[in-house]
XYZ file of C-alpha atoms in Angstrom:
617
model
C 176.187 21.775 73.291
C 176.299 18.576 75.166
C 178.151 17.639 78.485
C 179.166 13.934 78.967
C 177.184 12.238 81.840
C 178.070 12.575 85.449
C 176.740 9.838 87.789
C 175.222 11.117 91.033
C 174.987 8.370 93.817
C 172.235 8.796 96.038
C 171.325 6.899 98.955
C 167.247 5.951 99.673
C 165.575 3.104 101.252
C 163.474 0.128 99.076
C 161.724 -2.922 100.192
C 162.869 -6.478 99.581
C 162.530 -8.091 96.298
C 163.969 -10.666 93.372
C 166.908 -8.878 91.955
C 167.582 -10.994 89.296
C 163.960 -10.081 88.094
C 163.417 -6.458 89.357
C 164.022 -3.643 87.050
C 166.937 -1.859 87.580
C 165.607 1.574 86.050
C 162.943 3.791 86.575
C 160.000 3.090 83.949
C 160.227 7.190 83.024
C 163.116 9.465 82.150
C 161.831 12.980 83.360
C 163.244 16.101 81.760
C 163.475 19.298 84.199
C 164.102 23.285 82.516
C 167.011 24.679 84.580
C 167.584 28.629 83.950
C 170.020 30.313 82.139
C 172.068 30.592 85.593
C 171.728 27.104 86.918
C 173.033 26.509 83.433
C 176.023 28.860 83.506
C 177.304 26.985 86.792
C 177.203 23.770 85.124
C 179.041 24.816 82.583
C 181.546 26.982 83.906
C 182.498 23.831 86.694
C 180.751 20.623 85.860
C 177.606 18.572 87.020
C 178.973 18.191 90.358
C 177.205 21.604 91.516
C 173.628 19.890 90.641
C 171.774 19.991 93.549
C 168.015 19.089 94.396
C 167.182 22.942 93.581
C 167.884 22.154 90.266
C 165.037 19.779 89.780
C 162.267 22.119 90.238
C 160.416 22.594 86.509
C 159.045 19.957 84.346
C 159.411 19.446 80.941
C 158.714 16.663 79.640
C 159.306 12.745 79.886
C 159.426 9.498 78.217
C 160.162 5.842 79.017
C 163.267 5.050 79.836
C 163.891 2.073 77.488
C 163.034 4.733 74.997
C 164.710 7.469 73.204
C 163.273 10.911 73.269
C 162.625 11.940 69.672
C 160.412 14.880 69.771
C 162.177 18.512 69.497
C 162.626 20.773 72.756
C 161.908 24.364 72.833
C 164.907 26.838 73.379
C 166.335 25.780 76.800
C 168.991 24.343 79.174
C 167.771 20.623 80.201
C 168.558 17.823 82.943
C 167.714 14.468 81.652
C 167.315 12.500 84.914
C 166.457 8.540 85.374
C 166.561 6.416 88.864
C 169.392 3.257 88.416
C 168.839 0.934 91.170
C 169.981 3.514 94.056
C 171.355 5.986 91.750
C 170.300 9.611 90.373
C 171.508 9.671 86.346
C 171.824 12.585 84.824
C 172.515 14.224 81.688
C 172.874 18.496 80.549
C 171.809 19.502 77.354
C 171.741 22.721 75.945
C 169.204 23.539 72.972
C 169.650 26.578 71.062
C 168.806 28.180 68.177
C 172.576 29.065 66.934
C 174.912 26.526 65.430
C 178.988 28.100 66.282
C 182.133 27.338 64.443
C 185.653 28.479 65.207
C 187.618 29.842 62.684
C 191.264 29.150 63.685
C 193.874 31.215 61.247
C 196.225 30.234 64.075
C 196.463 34.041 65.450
C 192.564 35.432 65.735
C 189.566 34.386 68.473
C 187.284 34.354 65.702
C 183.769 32.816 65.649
C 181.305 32.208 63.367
C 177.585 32.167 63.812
C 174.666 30.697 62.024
C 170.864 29.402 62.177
C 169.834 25.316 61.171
C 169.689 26.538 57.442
C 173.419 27.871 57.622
C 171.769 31.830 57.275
C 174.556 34.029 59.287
C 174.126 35.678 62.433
C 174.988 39.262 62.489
C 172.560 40.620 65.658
C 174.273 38.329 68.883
C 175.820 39.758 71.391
C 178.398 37.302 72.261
C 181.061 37.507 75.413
C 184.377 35.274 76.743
C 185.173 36.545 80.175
C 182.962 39.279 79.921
C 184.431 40.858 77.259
C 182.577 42.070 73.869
C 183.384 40.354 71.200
C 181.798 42.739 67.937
C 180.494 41.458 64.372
C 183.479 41.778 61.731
C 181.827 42.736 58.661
C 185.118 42.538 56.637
C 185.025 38.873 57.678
C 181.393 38.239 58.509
C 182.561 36.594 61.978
C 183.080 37.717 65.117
C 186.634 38.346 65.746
C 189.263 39.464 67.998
C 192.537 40.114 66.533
C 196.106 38.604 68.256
C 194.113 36.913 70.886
C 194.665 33.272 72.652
C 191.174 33.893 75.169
C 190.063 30.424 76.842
C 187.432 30.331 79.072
C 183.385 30.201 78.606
C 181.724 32.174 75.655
C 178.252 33.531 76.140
C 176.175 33.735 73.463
C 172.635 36.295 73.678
C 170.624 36.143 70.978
C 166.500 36.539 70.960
C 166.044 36.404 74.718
C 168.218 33.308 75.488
C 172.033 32.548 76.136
C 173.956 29.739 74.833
C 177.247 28.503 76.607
C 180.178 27.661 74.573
C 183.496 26.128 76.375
C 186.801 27.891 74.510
C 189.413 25.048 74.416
C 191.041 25.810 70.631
C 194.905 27.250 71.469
C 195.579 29.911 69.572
C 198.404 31.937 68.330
C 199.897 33.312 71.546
C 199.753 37.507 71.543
C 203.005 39.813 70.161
C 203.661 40.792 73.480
C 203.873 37.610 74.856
C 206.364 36.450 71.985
C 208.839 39.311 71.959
C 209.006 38.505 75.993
C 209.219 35.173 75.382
C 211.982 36.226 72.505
C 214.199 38.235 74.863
C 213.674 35.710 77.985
C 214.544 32.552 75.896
C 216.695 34.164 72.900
C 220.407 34.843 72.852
C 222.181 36.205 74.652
C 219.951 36.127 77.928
C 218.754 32.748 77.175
C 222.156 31.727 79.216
C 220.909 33.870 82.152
C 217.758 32.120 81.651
C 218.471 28.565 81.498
C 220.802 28.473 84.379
C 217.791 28.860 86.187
C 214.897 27.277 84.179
C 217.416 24.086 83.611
C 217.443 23.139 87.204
C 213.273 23.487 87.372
C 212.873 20.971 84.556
C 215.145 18.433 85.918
C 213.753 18.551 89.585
C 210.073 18.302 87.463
C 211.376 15.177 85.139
C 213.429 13.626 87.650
C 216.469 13.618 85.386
C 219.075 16.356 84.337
C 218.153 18.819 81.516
C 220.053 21.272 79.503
C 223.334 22.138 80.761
C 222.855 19.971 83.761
C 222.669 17.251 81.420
C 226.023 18.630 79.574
C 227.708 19.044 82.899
C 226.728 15.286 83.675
C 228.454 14.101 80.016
C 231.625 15.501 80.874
C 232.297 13.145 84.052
C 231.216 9.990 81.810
C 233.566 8.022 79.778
C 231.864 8.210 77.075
C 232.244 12.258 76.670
C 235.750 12.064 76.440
C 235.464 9.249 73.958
C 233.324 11.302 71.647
C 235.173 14.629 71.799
C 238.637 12.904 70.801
C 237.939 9.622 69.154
C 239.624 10.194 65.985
C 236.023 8.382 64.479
C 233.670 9.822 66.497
C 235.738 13.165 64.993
C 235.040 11.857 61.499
C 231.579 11.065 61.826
C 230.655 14.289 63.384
C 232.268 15.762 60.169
C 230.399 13.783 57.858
C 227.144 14.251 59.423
C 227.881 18.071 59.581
C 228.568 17.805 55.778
C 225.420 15.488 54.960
C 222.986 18.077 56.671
C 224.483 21.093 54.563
C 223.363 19.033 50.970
C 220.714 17.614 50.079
C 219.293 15.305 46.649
C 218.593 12.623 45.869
C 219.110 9.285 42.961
C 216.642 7.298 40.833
C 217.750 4.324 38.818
C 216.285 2.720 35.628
C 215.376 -0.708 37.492
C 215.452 -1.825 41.669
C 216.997 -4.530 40.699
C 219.856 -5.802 38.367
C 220.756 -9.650 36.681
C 224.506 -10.257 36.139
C 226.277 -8.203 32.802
C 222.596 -5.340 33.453
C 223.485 -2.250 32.233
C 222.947 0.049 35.651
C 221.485 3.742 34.751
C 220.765 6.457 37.242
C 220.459 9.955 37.433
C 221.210 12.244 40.652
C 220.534 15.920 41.941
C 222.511 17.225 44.314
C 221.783 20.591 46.370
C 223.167 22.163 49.168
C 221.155 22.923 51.958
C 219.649 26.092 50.681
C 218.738 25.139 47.336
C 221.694 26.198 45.593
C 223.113 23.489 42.969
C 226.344 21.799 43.579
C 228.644 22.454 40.569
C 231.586 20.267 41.524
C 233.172 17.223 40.498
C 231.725 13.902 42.320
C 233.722 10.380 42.830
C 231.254 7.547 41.963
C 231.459 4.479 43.751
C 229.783 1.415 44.596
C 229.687 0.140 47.890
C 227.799 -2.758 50.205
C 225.256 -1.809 51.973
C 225.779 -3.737 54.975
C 229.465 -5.540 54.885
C 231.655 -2.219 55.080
C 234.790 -4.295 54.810
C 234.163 -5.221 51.284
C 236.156 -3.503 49.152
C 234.562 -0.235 47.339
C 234.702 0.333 43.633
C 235.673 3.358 42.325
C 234.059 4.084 39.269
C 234.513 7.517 37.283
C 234.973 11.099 37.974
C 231.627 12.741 36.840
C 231.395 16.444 36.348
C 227.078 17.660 36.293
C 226.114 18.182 32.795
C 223.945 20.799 34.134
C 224.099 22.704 37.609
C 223.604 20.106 40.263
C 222.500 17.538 37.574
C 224.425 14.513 36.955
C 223.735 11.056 35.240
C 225.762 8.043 34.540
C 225.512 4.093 33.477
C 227.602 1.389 33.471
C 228.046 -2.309 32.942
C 227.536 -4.960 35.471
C 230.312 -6.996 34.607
C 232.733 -9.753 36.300
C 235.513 -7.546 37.004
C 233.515 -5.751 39.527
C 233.568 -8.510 41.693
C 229.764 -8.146 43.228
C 228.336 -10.447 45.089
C 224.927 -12.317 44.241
C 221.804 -11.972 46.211
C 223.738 -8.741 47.572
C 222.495 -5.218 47.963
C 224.718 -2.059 46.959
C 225.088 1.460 47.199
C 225.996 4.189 44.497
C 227.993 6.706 46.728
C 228.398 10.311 45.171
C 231.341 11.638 47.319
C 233.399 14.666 47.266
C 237.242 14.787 46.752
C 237.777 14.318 50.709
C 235.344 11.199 50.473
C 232.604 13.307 52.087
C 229.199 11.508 50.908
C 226.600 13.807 49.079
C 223.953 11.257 48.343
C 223.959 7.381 48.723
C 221.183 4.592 47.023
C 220.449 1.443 46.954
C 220.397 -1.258 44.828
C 219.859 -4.985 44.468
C 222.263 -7.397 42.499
C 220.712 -10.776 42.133
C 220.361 -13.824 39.607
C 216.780 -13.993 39.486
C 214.317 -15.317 37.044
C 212.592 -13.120 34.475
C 209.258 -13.456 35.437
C 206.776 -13.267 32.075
C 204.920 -10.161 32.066
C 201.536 -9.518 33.241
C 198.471 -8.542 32.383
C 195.294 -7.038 34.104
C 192.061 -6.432 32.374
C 188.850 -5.131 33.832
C 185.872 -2.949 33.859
C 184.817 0.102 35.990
C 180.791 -1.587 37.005
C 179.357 -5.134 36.407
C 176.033 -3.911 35.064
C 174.909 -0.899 33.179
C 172.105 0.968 31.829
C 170.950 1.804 28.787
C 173.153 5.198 27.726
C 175.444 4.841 30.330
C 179.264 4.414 29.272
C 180.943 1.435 29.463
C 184.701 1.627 30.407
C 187.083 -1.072 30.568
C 190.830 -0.608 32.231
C 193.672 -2.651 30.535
C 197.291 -2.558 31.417
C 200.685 -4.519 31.367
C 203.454 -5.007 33.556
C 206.929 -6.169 33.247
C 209.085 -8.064 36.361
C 209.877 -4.552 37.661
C 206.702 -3.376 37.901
C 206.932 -1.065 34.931
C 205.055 -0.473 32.144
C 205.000 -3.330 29.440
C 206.244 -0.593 26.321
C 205.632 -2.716 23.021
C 201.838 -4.510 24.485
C 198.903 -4.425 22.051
C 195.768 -5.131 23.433
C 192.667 -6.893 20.893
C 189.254 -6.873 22.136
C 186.187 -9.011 21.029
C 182.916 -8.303 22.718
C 180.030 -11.486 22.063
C 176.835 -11.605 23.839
C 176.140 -14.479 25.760
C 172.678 -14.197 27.910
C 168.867 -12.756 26.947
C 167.372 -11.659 29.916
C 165.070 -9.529 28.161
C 163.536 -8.039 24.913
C 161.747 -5.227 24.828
C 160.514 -5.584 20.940
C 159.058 -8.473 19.346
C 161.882 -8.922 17.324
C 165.065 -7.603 17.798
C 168.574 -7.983 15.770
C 171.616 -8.769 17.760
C 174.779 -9.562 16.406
C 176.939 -12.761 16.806
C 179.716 -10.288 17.582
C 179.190 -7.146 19.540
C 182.470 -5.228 18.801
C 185.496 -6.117 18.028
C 188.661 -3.354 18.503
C 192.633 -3.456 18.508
C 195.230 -0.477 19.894
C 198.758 -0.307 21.792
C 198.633 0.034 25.444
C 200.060 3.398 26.937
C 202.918 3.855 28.545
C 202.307 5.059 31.943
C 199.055 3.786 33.801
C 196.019 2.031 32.915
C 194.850 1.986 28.852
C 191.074 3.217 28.943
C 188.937 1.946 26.689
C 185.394 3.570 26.678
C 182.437 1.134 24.726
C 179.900 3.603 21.938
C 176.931 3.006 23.116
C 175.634 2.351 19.599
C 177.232 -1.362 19.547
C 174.524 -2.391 22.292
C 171.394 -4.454 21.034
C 168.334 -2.696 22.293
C 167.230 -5.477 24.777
C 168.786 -6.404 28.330
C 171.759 -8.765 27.898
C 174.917 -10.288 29.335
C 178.059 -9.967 27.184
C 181.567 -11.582 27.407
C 184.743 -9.540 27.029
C 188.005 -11.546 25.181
C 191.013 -9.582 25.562
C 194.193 -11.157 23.965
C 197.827 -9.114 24.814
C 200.533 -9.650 21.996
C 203.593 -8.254 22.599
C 207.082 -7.956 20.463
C 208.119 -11.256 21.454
C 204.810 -13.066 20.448
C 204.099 -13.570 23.668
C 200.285 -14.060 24.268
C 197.648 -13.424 27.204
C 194.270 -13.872 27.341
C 191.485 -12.399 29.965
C 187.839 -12.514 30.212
C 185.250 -10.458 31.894
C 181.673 -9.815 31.789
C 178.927 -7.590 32.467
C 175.150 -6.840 31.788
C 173.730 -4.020 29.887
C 169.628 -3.316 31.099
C 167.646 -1.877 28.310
C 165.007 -0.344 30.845
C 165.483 0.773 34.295
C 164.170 3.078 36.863
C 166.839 5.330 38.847
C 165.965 7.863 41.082
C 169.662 10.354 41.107
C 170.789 12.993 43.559
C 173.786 14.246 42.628
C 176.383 17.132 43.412
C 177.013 19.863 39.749
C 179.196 22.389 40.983
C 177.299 24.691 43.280
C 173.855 22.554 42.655
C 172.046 19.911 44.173
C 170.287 18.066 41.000
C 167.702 15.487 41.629
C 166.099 13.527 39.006
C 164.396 10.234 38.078
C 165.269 8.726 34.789
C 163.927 5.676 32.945
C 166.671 3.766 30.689
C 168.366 6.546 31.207
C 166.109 9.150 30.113
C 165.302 12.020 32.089
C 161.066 11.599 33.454
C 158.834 14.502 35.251
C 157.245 13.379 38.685
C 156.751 14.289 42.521
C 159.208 13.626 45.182
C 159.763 15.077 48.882
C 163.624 16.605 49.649
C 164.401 16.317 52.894
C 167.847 18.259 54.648
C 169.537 16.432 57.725
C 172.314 19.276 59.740
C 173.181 16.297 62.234
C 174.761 12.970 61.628
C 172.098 10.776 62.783
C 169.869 12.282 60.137
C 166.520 12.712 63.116
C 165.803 16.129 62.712
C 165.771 17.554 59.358
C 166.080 21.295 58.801
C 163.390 21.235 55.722
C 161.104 19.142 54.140
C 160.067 20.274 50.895
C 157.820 18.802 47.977
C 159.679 19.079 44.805
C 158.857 18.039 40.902
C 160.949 16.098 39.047
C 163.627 17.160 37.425
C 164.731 19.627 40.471
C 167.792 22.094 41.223
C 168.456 24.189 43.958
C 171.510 25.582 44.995
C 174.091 23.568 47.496
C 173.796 24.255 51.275
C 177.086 23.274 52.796
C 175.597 23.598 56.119
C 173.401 20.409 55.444
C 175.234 16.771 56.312
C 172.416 14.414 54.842
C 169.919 14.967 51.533
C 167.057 12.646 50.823
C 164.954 12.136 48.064
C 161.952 10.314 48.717
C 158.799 9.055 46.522
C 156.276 5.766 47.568
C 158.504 4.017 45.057
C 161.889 4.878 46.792
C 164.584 6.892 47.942
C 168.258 8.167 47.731
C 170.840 9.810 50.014
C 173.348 12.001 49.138
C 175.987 12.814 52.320
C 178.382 15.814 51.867
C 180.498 13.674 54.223
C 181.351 11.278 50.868
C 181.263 14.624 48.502
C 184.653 16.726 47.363
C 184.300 20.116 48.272
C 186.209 20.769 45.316
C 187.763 24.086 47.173
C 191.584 24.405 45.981
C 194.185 26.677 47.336
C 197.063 27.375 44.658
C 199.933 29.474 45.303
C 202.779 30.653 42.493
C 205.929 32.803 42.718
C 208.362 34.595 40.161
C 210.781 36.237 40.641
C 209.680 39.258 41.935
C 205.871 38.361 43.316
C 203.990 36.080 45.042
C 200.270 34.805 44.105
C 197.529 33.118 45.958
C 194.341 31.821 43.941
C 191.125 30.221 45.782
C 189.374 28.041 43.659
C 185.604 27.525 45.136
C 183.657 25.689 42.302
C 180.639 24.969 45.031
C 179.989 28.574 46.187
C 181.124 27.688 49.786
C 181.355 30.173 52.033
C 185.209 30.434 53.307
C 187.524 32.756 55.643
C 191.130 33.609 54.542
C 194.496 35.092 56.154
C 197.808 35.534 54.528
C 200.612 36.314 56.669
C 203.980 37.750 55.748
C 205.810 36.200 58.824
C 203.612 37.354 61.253
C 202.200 40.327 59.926
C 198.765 40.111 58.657
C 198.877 41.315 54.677
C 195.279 40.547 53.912
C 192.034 38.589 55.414
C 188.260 38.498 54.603
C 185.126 36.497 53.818
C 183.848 35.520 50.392
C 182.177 32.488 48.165
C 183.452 33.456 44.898
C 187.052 32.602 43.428
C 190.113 34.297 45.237
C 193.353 36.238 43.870
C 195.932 37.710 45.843
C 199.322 39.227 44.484
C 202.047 41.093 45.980
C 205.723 42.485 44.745
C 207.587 39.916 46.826
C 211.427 38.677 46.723
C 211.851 34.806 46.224
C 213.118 34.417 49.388
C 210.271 35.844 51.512
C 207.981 33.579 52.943
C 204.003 33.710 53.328
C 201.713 31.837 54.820
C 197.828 31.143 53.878
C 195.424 30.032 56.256
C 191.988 28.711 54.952
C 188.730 28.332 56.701
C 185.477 27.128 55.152
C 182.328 25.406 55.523
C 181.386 21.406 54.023
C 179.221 19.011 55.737
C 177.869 21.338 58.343
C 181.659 21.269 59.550
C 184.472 23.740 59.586
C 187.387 22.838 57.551
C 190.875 23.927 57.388
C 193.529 24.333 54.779
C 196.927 25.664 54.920
């Protein structure tokens, strides 16, 4: 663990000199060992209780311009440079254990591990002098209901490590049924009258009922209590929090003589569906005195379902370049849901088209997809679109026969676009000439009308090429090195990086071609490197591909863990806040338990990808 610098000022006497030309650093950065108690004052206060004692064992050093890249031993450091009349400084800690909190929100738990991710078991590790002990249920060390802050001491082989708690955690039962009695009703009146005043004096302005008590000898209190609107609005908004829903319509916008379509679901608060009656109307959105339009009486044609259209005609008297709102009110006018809508005379816009391909060059056996879709002036889907395609090469770059065949036309294919999203059209490989060549893509859109597009694109297929891959297959880390595509045997050096900067790898390891080992999620960086060239795979850039699902009937509740990559995760579930199950594990997760709809659980997720800990809830 590092500590940011802390700049010591020290006076001492020099000798006159340039000082536009002097150096303003010492040529060497010297590294001094401090012990293990030294170390434990620095970190328990900060660098201000350095002193010259400090200084008093030799390490190492290295020029000051430059960084330090070989490896330390075990060891707290102080990294110390002269600036002009200054001591710098800097603490570093190295150890041989990597820590990560595991924070379900209610448990100081820790977990321990070596560079290569392999658990710690053996350490004895302390926060205010208090044992924390190795869960084996959990494979962490854990102390249940706890909120400790402070300094953790690690021991482990001879040497303590210094960890600074700052996570907050769940606060402990005791604490909250206090807190409960203190700050729930009915003593929370005792309470307040004399909290209330503390806050205000603390905030410089009145809090709580000393802000009530201030209302009442303002105008504007006795406004709002019998204003005969302020009255009316307090009743609406009382009656708009109790519902909830909401409406969709068929289009955002609407021409003169549109047929309008929507469909609303109305709730009340609790999820129960509203079975009454509604009043329809349509209303401005922003001139209120403009007269609002009844339009029918609609009963749900299912529970809390209800759907409607109607036509935009004269009669209605709307206003161009206007927006509207359909109100669903209740027989006192109460609103349950309001939307939006615009009402202009705009101009049909033609529809358009967007054609396109997933790379711009490919190799030999790789698939070739191209993306297609059409859109109308809303933004929807174009629904009666046909798409024809006519693929032509147009550049040699290379031949790898003496005499090859390629056609004057490639491909040619025709099909409706879908519905919803992008068409995707994936090239056989079979249509490709075996040589490397640059083809040209025609794509013409039809549609009912007759109305006609046309878009190009292009791309290059390479007959031979040399990849090296490194790639992610479920809990696997596959390397290989392929030649058009095909898979080819030879040597190459993997190399594991735990910290961002990729300078000290955890293994290096010589490897033959194709290669598989399984996935360490404790490693940030792999490399794959031969004397022809190398790749990088970061987890950073990876999915995880861990899923939490959860599913309830009527009478039970279920929790699955999906965890495709192996990685090694922590789980709680909580029933309020009572702890129903938590453990360790790498495998896929279920959990089930006889439960009434209206209970509520909560599932708290801990695991381990790119040498990080990760949460889920």
């Amino acid at each position: 663990f590092t500590i940011p610098f802390l700049f010591i000022c020290l006076t001492v006497s020099g000798f006159s000199q340039d000082i536009t030309t002097s150096r303003k650093t010492s040529f060497y950065t010297y590294i001094f060992k401090i012990t293990e108690s030294e170390a434990r004052q620095i970190y328990r206060k900060n660098l201000a209780v350095v002193t010259d004692s400090f200084f008093h064992t030799v390490s190492d050093s290295f020029p000051t311009n430059k960084s330090f890249a070989k490896p330390l031993p075990v060891g707290h450091y102080l990294f110390a440079f002269a600036h002009e009349n200054e001591l710098v400084f800097e603490f570093k800690s190295v150890s041989r254990l990597q820590v990560k909190t595991l924070n379900n929100k209610n448990d100081l738990a820790l977990h321990l591990h070596d560079s290569s991710g392999n658990l710690v078991s053996d350490a004895r590790v302390l926060v205010k002098n208090k044992t924390i002990r190795f869960d084996k249920n959990t494979q962490s060390y854990r102390l249940k209901n706890t909120h400790h802050r402070g300094l953790l001491a690690i021991e482990y082989q001879g040497f303590t490590s210094y960890y600074a708690l700052t996570t907050q955690y769940k606060i402990r039962k005791f604490e909250k049924v206090v807190r409960r009695i203190l700050f729930g009703r009915p003593l929370s009146y005792v309470t307040k009258i004399i909290t209330d005043p503390i806050y205000s004096i603390k905030h410089h302005q009145p809090i709580g009922w000393l802000w009530k008590l201030k209302r009442i000898f303002t105008g504007d209190f006795w406004y709002r209590a019998f204003d005969s609107y302020q009255i009316g609005q307090r009743k609406e908004n009382r009656f708009e929090r109790k519902h909830r829903g909401f409406i969709i319509f068929n289009k955002p916008r609407y021409l003169p003589n549109d047929t309008l379509k929507f469909k609303a679901v109305l709730l009340k608060r609790k999820g129960k569906a509203v079975k009454r009656e509604v009043s329809v109307f349509i209303e401005n959105t922003y001139y209120s005195q403009e007269k609002k339009v009844k339009m029918i009486q609609l009963k749900p044609y299912q529970s809390g379902f209800y759907e409607h259209s109607f036509f935009l005609h004269d009669s209605l008297k709307l206003k161009l370049a206007s927006e509207y709102n359909i109100v669903l009110k209740n027989k006192k006018g109460r609103i349950y849901q309001q939307e939006s809508f615009k009402y202009e005379d705009y101009e049909l816009k033609s529809n358009t088209y967007t054609f396109r391909s997933d790379k711009k060059a490919y190799l030999k056996g790789e698939k070739v997809v191209l993306y297609a879709k059409g859109t109308d002036e809303n933004d929807l889907n174009v629904l009666d679109a046909r798409l024809s395609i006519t693929i032509l090469p147009t550049r040699a770059i290379n031949f790898t026969d003496e005499m090859v065949f390629v056609k004057d036309t490639t491909w040619h294919f025709e099909q409706k676009l879908d519905a919803l999203g992008e068409t995707k059209i994936t090239l056989p490989d079979s249509i490709f000439a075996n040589a490397e060549l640059e083809y040209c893509v025609m794509a013409e859109f039809l549609n009912s009308n007759n109305e006609k597009q046309s878009k190009n694109l292009s791309f290059t297929c390479h007959y031979q090429s040399q990849e090296f891959r490194l790639n992610l297959k479920n809990d696997s880390l596959t390397a290989g090195f392929f030649i058009s595509g095909k898979s080819q045997v030879t040597d190459a050096e993997l190399i594991g990086y735990a910290d961002k900067d990729t300078e000290q790898a955890v293994f290096r390891k010589k490897v033959k071609l194709p290669y598989q080992e399984k996935l360490n999620p404790y490693i940030k960086t792999y490399k794959l490197e031969t004397d022809k060239d190398q790749v990088d795979l970061a987890l950073k850039e990876q999915n995880p591909e861990l899923q939490v699902f959860t599913n309830r009937t009527a009478d039970s509740v279920f929790v699955q863990i999906n965890n495709p990559r192996k990685l090694p995760f922590w789980y709680t579930i909580f029933y309020k806040n009572e702890r129903l199950a938590h453990g360790f594990g790498k495998d896929n997760f279920n959990f089930s338990r006889k439960s009434t709809i209206t209970q509520k659980y909560f599932v708290s997720l801990q695991y381990v990808w790119n040498n990080q800990m990760r949460e889920e809830e």
